Amino acid sequence: MSEIKNIKVIIADDQTILAEGIKSVLETDKSIEIVGIAQDGFQALELVEKELPDVVLMDIRMPNMNGVVATQRIKSEYPNVKVVVLTTFDDSDYILNAINNGASGYLLKDIGSTALIDAVKNAYAGDTILPAKIAKRIADAAMTVSNDRELRLKKAFGLSDREVEIALMIYEGFTNRQIASALHLSEGTARNYISTIYEKMSCENRAEALQKIKNEI
């Protein structure tokens, strides 16, 4: 396998000493070029526009514009730029938001030098960077969100477990046929479940049901 060449990297972190330390580590690898350091999300956006890097290492907690918002903006305007979030272990509240906004992965700030270099190369190659501790946080957070949504729908409309499952699929844009296929039901059975959901929600159609589901979750 040929060596990766000229990976252009921007570091966004308001802690100057940490940013300079990351720069020093990455520059020990000849295939990585640091093209800028930003101290907040606004500067990161400006540097991305100017340098069009391959990878951005993005701190989450920064002044003026945080890393989640900056990630969303960068991925919206420059979808081919890989953004890897730099995080501490207690940043779990931000993790799902960053995933939804296009982050390619996460690095804990206590990462070792070799692992940091490998992570940048892997992100550039299109891999998702996800340390085991962060993966567990994401799974736990996703489960909590899912459970909360289910409980709210059950309480609001008196839905059964299966009806809650189908209501959430309606919310996610599944058609009747897709719902039937995913749950291994006949289309007629799926329609019957959906009719019951409408009745319990006092709705006439999918649009009304969707709005009521949105209001609850």
PDB file of C-alpha atoms in Angstrom:
ATOM      1  CA  MET A   1       0.000   0.000   0.000  1.00  0.00           C
ATOM      2  CA  SER A   2       1.444   3.388  -0.969  1.00  0.00           C
ATOM      3  CA  GLU A   3       1.947   6.021   1.709  1.00  0.00           C
ATOM      4  CA  ILE A   4      -0.691   8.740   1.982  1.00  0.00           C
ATOM      5  CA  LYS A   5       0.738  12.107   0.943  1.00  0.00           C
ATOM      6  CA  ASN A   6      -0.113  15.711   1.751  1.00  0.00           C
ATOM      7  CA  ILE A   7      -3.039  15.421   4.141  1.00  0.00           C
ATOM      8  CA  LYS A   8      -3.955  19.051   4.831  1.00  0.00           C
ATOM      9  CA  VAL A   9      -5.144  19.514   8.430  1.00  0.00           C
ATOM     10  CA  ILE A  10      -6.683  22.405  10.354  1.00  0.00           C
ATOM     11  CA  ILE A  11      -6.714  22.331  14.159  1.00  0.00           C
ATOM     12  CA  ALA A  12      -9.533  24.198  15.917  1.00  0.00           C
ATOM     13  CA  ASP A  13      -9.002  24.558  19.672  1.00  0.00           C
ATOM     14  CA  ASP A  14      -9.095  27.617  21.925  1.00  0.00           C
ATOM     15  CA  GLN A  15      -6.419  26.109  24.210  1.00  0.00           C
ATOM     16  CA  THR A  16      -3.286  27.342  22.459  1.00  0.00           C
ATOM     17  CA  ILE A  17      -0.874  25.023  24.249  1.00  0.00           C
ATOM     18  CA  LEU A  18      -2.973  21.982  23.364  1.00  0.00           C
ATOM     19  CA  ALA A  19      -3.334  23.081  19.728  1.00  0.00           C
ATOM     20  CA  GLU A  20       0.408  23.644  19.403  1.00  0.00           C
ATOM     21  CA  GLY A  21       1.063  20.250  20.991  1.00  0.00           C
ATOM     22  CA  ILE A  22      -1.222  18.536  18.485  1.00  0.00           C
ATOM     23  CA  LYS A  23       0.496  20.435  15.666  1.00  0.00           C
ATOM     24  CA  SER A  24       3.915  19.300  16.855  1.00  0.00           C
ATOM     25  CA  VAL A  25       2.824  15.670  17.070  1.00  0.00           C
ATOM     26  CA  LEU A  26       1.192  15.613  13.635  1.00  0.00           C
ATOM     27  CA  GLU A  27       4.118  17.350  11.950  1.00  0.00           C
ATOM     28  CA  THR A  28       6.394  14.457  12.901  1.00  0.00           C
ATOM     29  CA  ASP A  29       4.645  12.584  10.069  1.00  0.00           C
ATOM     30  CA  LYS A  30       5.757  13.807   6.653  1.00  0.00           C
ATOM     31  CA  SER A  31       2.422  12.970   5.031  1.00  0.00           C
ATOM     32  CA  ILE A  32       0.549  15.487   7.232  1.00  0.00           C
ATOM     33  CA  GLU A  33       0.635  19.252   6.687  1.00  0.00           C
ATOM     34  CA  ILE A  34      -0.879  21.659   9.237  1.00  0.00           C
ATOM     35  CA  VAL A  35      -2.361  24.516   7.221  1.00  0.00           C
ATOM     36  CA  GLY A  36      -3.880  26.511  10.078  1.00  0.00           C
ATOM     37  CA  ILE A  37      -4.905  26.762  13.727  1.00  0.00           C
ATOM     38  CA  ALA A  38      -8.254  28.295  14.739  1.00  0.00           C
ATOM     39  CA  GLN A  39      -9.286  29.412  18.218  1.00  0.00           C
ATOM     40  CA  ASP A  40     -13.052  29.272  17.666  1.00  0.00           C
ATOM     41  CA  GLY A  41     -15.645  28.060  15.185  1.00  0.00           C
ATOM     42  CA  PHE A  42     -15.666  31.296  13.191  1.00  0.00           C
ATOM     43  CA  GLN A  43     -11.920  31.131  12.601  1.00  0.00           C
ATOM     44  CA  ALA A  44     -12.259  27.459  11.668  1.00  0.00           C
ATOM     45  CA  LEU A  45     -14.821  28.337   8.994  1.00  0.00           C
ATOM     46  CA  GLU A  46     -12.604  31.095   7.630  1.00  0.00           C
ATOM     47  CA  LEU A  47      -9.595  28.779   7.468  1.00  0.00           C
ATOM     48  CA  VAL A  48     -11.576  26.010   5.788  1.00  0.00           C
ATOM     49  CA  GLU A  49     -12.743  28.463   3.136  1.00  0.00           C
ATOM     50  CA  LYS A  50      -9.193  29.705   2.596  1.00  0.00           C
ATOM     51  CA  GLU A  51      -7.243  26.433   2.748  1.00  0.00           C
ATOM     52  CA  LEU A  52      -9.837  23.736   1.882  1.00  0.00           C
ATOM     53  CA  PRO A  53      -8.239  21.113   4.133  1.00  0.00           C
ATOM     54  CA  ASP A  54      -8.741  17.357   4.051  1.00  0.00           C
ATOM     55  CA  VAL A  55      -9.306  16.997   7.793  1.00  0.00           C
ATOM     56  CA  VAL A  56     -10.357  19.382  10.574  1.00  0.00           C
ATOM     57  CA  LEU A  57      -9.645  18.451  14.192  1.00  0.00           C
ATOM     58  CA  MET A  58     -12.458  20.279  15.968  1.00  0.00           C
ATOM     59  CA  ASP A  59     -12.680  21.025  19.670  1.00  0.00           C
ATOM     60  CA  ILE A  60     -16.271  21.038  20.939  1.00  0.00           C
ATOM     61  CA  ARG A  61     -16.144  23.698  23.630  1.00  0.00           C
ATOM     62  CA  MET A  62     -14.923  26.952  22.117  1.00  0.00           C
ATOM     63  CA  PRO A  63     -16.032  30.577  22.469  1.00  0.00           C
ATOM     64  CA  ASN A  64     -18.108  32.498  19.893  1.00  0.00           C
ATOM     65  CA  MET A  65     -19.077  29.390  17.897  1.00  0.00           C
ATOM     66  CA  ASN A  66     -18.763  25.913  19.384  1.00  0.00           C
ATOM     67  CA  GLY A  67     -17.501  22.858  17.547  1.00  0.00           C
ATOM     68  CA  VAL A  68     -20.930  21.314  16.937  1.00  0.00           C
ATOM     69  CA  VAL A  69     -22.210  24.395  15.099  1.00  0.00           C
ATOM     70  CA  ALA A  70     -18.930  24.805  13.220  1.00  0.00           C
ATOM     71  CA  THR A  71     -19.056  21.149  12.159  1.00  0.00           C
ATOM     72  CA  GLN A  72     -22.566  21.593  10.790  1.00  0.00           C
ATOM     73  CA  ARG A  73     -21.531  24.692   8.841  1.00  0.00           C
ATOM     74  CA  ILE A  74     -18.414  23.086   7.423  1.00  0.00           C
ATOM     75  CA  LYS A  75     -20.156  19.868   6.381  1.00  0.00           C
ATOM     76  CA  SER A  76     -22.985  21.867   4.808  1.00  0.00           C
ATOM     77  CA  GLU A  77     -20.652  23.989   2.698  1.00  0.00           C
ATOM     78  CA  TYR A  78     -17.725  21.576   2.226  1.00  0.00           C
ATOM     79  CA  PRO A  79     -19.137  18.027   2.470  1.00  0.00           C
ATOM     80  CA  ASN A  80     -15.854  16.393   1.429  1.00  0.00           C
ATOM     81  CA  VAL A  81     -13.928  17.863   4.365  1.00  0.00           C
ATOM     82  CA  LYS A  82     -13.618  15.317   7.175  1.00  0.00           C
ATOM     83  CA  VAL A  83     -14.299  16.753  10.645  1.00  0.00           C
ATOM     84  CA  VAL A  84     -13.020  14.810  13.647  1.00  0.00           C
ATOM     85  CA  VAL A  85     -14.187  16.107  17.002  1.00  0.00           C
ATOM     86  CA  LEU A  86     -11.720  16.495  19.868  1.00  0.00           C
ATOM     87  CA  THR A  87     -13.559  15.759  23.077  1.00  0.00           C
ATOM     88  CA  THR A  88     -13.149  15.139  26.769  1.00  0.00           C
ATOM     89  CA  PHE A  89     -14.950  12.237  28.389  1.00  0.00           C
ATOM     90  CA  ASP A  90     -17.675  14.461  29.883  1.00  0.00           C
ATOM     91  CA  ASP A  91     -18.771  15.963  26.560  1.00  0.00           C
ATOM     92  CA  SER A  92     -21.423  13.295  25.950  1.00  0.00           C
ATOM     93  CA  ASP A  93     -24.243  15.858  25.698  1.00  0.00           C
ATOM     94  CA  TYR A  94     -22.662  17.119  22.470  1.00  0.00           C
ATOM     95  CA  ILE A  95     -21.793  13.807  20.868  1.00  0.00           C
ATOM     96  CA  LEU A  96     -25.099  12.886  19.218  1.00  0.00           C
ATOM     97  CA  ASN A  97     -25.502  16.437  17.915  1.00  0.00           C
ATOM     98  CA  ALA A  98     -22.077  16.295  16.302  1.00  0.00           C
ATOM     99  CA  ILE A  99     -22.870  12.917  14.722  1.00  0.00           C
ATOM    100  CA  ASN A 100     -26.101  14.294  13.291  1.00  0.00           C
ATOM    101  CA  ASN A 101     -24.179  17.253  11.888  1.00  0.00           C
ATOM    102  CA  GLY A 102     -21.726  15.121   9.948  1.00  0.00           C
ATOM    103  CA  ALA A 103     -18.701  14.514  12.186  1.00  0.00           C
ATOM    104  CA  SER A 104     -16.486  11.675  10.949  1.00  0.00           C
ATOM    105  CA  GLY A 105     -15.597  10.616  14.463  1.00  0.00           C
ATOM    106  CA  TYR A 106     -14.234  11.555  17.855  1.00  0.00           C
ATOM    107  CA  LEU A 107     -10.859  11.656  19.537  1.00  0.00           C
ATOM    108  CA  LEU A 108     -10.399  11.840  23.269  1.00  0.00           C
ATOM    109  CA  LYS A 109      -7.948  14.574  24.211  1.00  0.00           C
ATOM    110  CA  ASP A 110      -5.760  12.112  26.095  1.00  0.00           C
ATOM    111  CA  ILE A 111      -4.997  10.206  22.876  1.00  0.00           C
ATOM    112  CA  GLY A 112      -1.411   9.086  22.318  1.00  0.00           C
ATOM    113  CA  SER A 113       0.828  10.479  19.575  1.00  0.00           C
ATOM    114  CA  THR A 114       0.837   7.433  17.303  1.00  0.00           C
ATOM    115  CA  ALA A 115      -2.917   6.952  17.678  1.00  0.00           C
ATOM    116  CA  LEU A 116      -3.505  10.622  16.818  1.00  0.00           C
ATOM    117  CA  ILE A 117      -1.501  10.361  13.601  1.00  0.00           C
ATOM    118  CA  ASP A 118      -3.264   7.128  12.664  1.00  0.00           C
ATOM    119  CA  ALA A 119      -6.657   8.679  13.389  1.00  0.00           C
ATOM    120  CA  VAL A 120      -6.007  11.591  11.020  1.00  0.00           C
ATOM    121  CA  LYS A 121      -4.923   9.195   8.257  1.00  0.00           C
ATOM    122  CA  ASN A 122      -7.917   6.941   8.860  1.00  0.00           C
ATOM    123  CA  ALA A 123     -10.338   9.866   8.797  1.00  0.00           C
ATOM    124  CA  TYR A 124      -8.784  11.055   5.541  1.00  0.00           C
ATOM    125  CA  ALA A 125      -9.296   7.552   4.127  1.00  0.00           C
ATOM    126  CA  GLY A 126     -12.984   7.714   5.022  1.00  0.00           C
ATOM    127  CA  ASP A 127     -13.057   5.662   8.213  1.00  0.00           C
ATOM    128  CA  THR A 128     -15.168   6.550  11.236  1.00  0.00           C
ATOM    129  CA  ILE A 129     -13.042   7.310  14.287  1.00  0.00           C
ATOM    130  CA  LEU A 130     -14.769   6.103  17.441  1.00  0.00           C
ATOM    131  CA  PRO A 131     -12.905   5.126  20.631  1.00  0.00           C
ATOM    132  CA  ALA A 132     -14.635   2.378  22.615  1.00  0.00           C
ATOM    133  CA  LYS A 133     -15.445   4.697  25.539  1.00  0.00           C
ATOM    134  CA  ILE A 134     -17.091   7.200  23.200  1.00  0.00           C
ATOM    135  CA  ALA A 135     -18.996   4.455  21.355  1.00  0.00           C
ATOM    136  CA  LYS A 136     -20.493   3.317  24.668  1.00  0.00           C
ATOM    137  CA  ARG A 137     -21.520   6.877  25.528  1.00  0.00           C
ATOM    138  CA  ILE A 138     -23.247   7.216  22.152  1.00  0.00           C
ATOM    139  CA  ALA A 139     -25.051   3.904  22.546  1.00  0.00           C
ATOM    140  CA  ASP A 140     -26.193   4.796  26.071  1.00  0.00           C
ATOM    141  CA  ALA A 141     -27.362   8.251  25.002  1.00  0.00           C
ATOM    142  CA  ALA A 142     -29.216   6.875  21.979  1.00  0.00           C
ATOM    143  CA  MET A 143     -30.946   4.278  24.144  1.00  0.00           C
ATOM    144  CA  THR A 144     -32.001   6.948  26.635  1.00  0.00           C
ATOM    145  CA  VAL A 145     -33.392   9.167  23.874  1.00  0.00           C
ATOM    146  CA  SER A 146     -35.243   6.221  22.333  1.00  0.00           C
ATOM    147  CA  ASN A 147     -36.710   5.126  25.666  1.00  0.00           C
ATOM    148  CA  ASP A 148     -37.806   8.668  26.518  1.00  0.00           C
ATOM    149  CA  ARG A 149     -39.580   9.072  23.184  1.00  0.00           C
ATOM    150  CA  GLU A 150     -41.373   5.749  23.584  1.00  0.00           C
ATOM    151  CA  LEU A 151     -42.525   6.577  27.097  1.00  0.00           C
ATOM    152  CA  ARG A 152     -43.806   9.988  26.036  1.00  0.00           C
ATOM    153  CA  LEU A 153     -45.860   8.501  23.195  1.00  0.00           C
ATOM    154  CA  LYS A 154     -47.261   5.767  25.424  1.00  0.00           C
ATOM    155  CA  LYS A 155     -48.267   8.265  28.078  1.00  0.00           C
ATOM    156  CA  ALA A 156     -49.717  10.834  25.660  1.00  0.00           C
ATOM    157  CA  PHE A 157     -51.816   8.515  23.506  1.00  0.00           C
ATOM    158  CA  GLY A 158     -52.057   5.165  25.284  1.00  0.00           C
ATOM    159  CA  LEU A 159     -50.230   3.336  22.496  1.00  0.00           C
ATOM    160  CA  SER A 160     -49.068  -0.273  22.738  1.00  0.00           C
ATOM    161  CA  ASP A 161     -45.403  -1.169  22.270  1.00  0.00           C
ATOM    162  CA  ARG A 162     -46.018  -2.125  18.615  1.00  0.00           C
ATOM    163  CA  GLU A 163     -48.034   1.051  17.994  1.00  0.00           C
ATOM    164  CA  VAL A 164     -45.229   3.159  19.460  1.00  0.00           C
ATOM    165  CA  GLU A 165     -42.750   1.413  17.155  1.00  0.00           C
ATOM    166  CA  ILE A 166     -44.923   2.174  14.135  1.00  0.00           C
ATOM    167  CA  ALA A 167     -45.589   5.757  15.254  1.00  0.00           C
ATOM    168  CA  LEU A 168     -41.843   6.384  15.416  1.00  0.00           C
ATOM    169  CA  MET A 169     -41.435   4.902  11.943  1.00  0.00           C
ATOM    170  CA  ILE A 170     -44.132   7.277  10.696  1.00  0.00           C
ATOM    171  CA  TYR A 171     -42.160  10.103  12.309  1.00  0.00           C
ATOM    172  CA  GLU A 172     -39.012   8.927  10.494  1.00  0.00           C
ATOM    173  CA  GLY A 173     -40.770   8.989   7.120  1.00  0.00           C
ATOM    174  CA  PHE A 174     -41.480   5.315   6.470  1.00  0.00           C
ATOM    175  CA  THR A 175     -44.308   4.543   4.053  1.00  0.00           C
ATOM    176  CA  ASN A 176     -46.978   1.948   4.898  1.00  0.00           C
ATOM    177  CA  ARG A 177     -45.251  -0.574   2.638  1.00  0.00           C
ATOM    178  CA  GLN A 178     -41.839   0.086   4.239  1.00  0.00           C
ATOM    179  CA  ILE A 179     -43.338  -0.286   7.717  1.00  0.00           C
ATOM    180  CA  ALA A 180     -44.921  -3.607   6.725  1.00  0.00           C
ATOM    181  CA  SER A 181     -41.679  -4.866   5.211  1.00  0.00           C
ATOM    182  CA  ALA A 182     -39.469  -3.782   8.131  1.00  0.00           C
ATOM    183  CA  LEU A 183     -41.770  -5.369  10.736  1.00  0.00           C
ATOM    184  CA  HIS A 184     -42.610  -8.465   8.648  1.00  0.00           C
ATOM    185  CA  LEU A 185     -46.307  -7.616   8.528  1.00  0.00           C
ATOM    186  CA  SER A 186     -48.799  -7.706   5.693  1.00  0.00           C
ATOM    187  CA  GLU A 187     -49.672  -4.281   4.311  1.00  0.00           C
ATOM    188  CA  GLY A 188     -53.226  -4.769   5.535  1.00  0.00           C
ATOM    189  CA  THR A 189     -52.037  -5.441   9.087  1.00  0.00           C
ATOM    190  CA  ALA A 190     -49.766  -2.406   8.961  1.00  0.00           C
ATOM    191  CA  ARG A 191     -52.689  -0.250   7.785  1.00  0.00           C
ATOM    192  CA  ASN A 192     -54.825  -1.569  10.630  1.00  0.00           C
ATOM    193  CA  TYR A 193     -52.156  -0.608  13.173  1.00  0.00           C
ATOM    194  CA  ILE A 194     -51.864   2.848  11.613  1.00  0.00           C
ATOM    195  CA  SER A 195     -55.650   3.322  11.668  1.00  0.00           C
ATOM    196  CA  THR A 196     -55.668   2.429  15.366  1.00  0.00           C
ATOM    197  CA  ILE A 197     -52.853   4.930  15.995  1.00  0.00           C
ATOM    198  CA  TYR A 198     -54.840   7.649  14.199  1.00  0.00           C
ATOM    199  CA  GLU A 199     -57.892   6.822  16.290  1.00  0.00           C
ATOM    200  CA  LYS A 200     -55.977   6.971  19.579  1.00  0.00           C
ATOM    201  CA  MET A 201     -54.406  10.275  18.518  1.00  0.00           C
ATOM    202  CA  SER A 202     -57.744  11.662  17.303  1.00  0.00           C
ATOM    203  CA  CYS A 203     -56.267  12.213  13.834  1.00  0.00           C
ATOM    204  CA  GLU A 204     -57.728  11.955  10.366  1.00  0.00           C
ATOM    205  CA  ASN A 205     -54.512  11.440   8.390  1.00  0.00           C
ATOM    206  CA  ARG A 206     -50.745  10.987   8.455  1.00  0.00           C
ATOM    207  CA  ALA A 207     -49.969  14.706   8.400  1.00  0.00           C
ATOM    208  CA  GLU A 208     -52.010  15.298  11.554  1.00  0.00           C
ATOM    209  CA  ALA A 209     -50.479  12.258  13.238  1.00  0.00           C
ATOM    210  CA  LEU A 210     -46.969  13.365  12.305  1.00  0.00           C
ATOM    211  CA  GLN A 211     -47.554  16.788  13.835  1.00  0.00           C
ATOM    212  CA  LYS A 212     -48.848  15.296  17.079  1.00  0.00           C
ATOM    213  CA  ILE A 213     -45.889  12.911  17.294  1.00  0.00           C
ATOM    214  CA  LYS A 214     -43.495  15.814  16.720  1.00  0.00           C
ATOM    215  CA  ASN A 215     -45.184  17.793  19.492  1.00  0.00           C
ATOM    216  CA  GLU A 216     -44.661  14.979  21.967  1.00  0.00           C
ATOM    217  CA  ILE A 217     -41.095  13.908  21.213  1.00  0.00           C
TER     218      ILE A 217
END
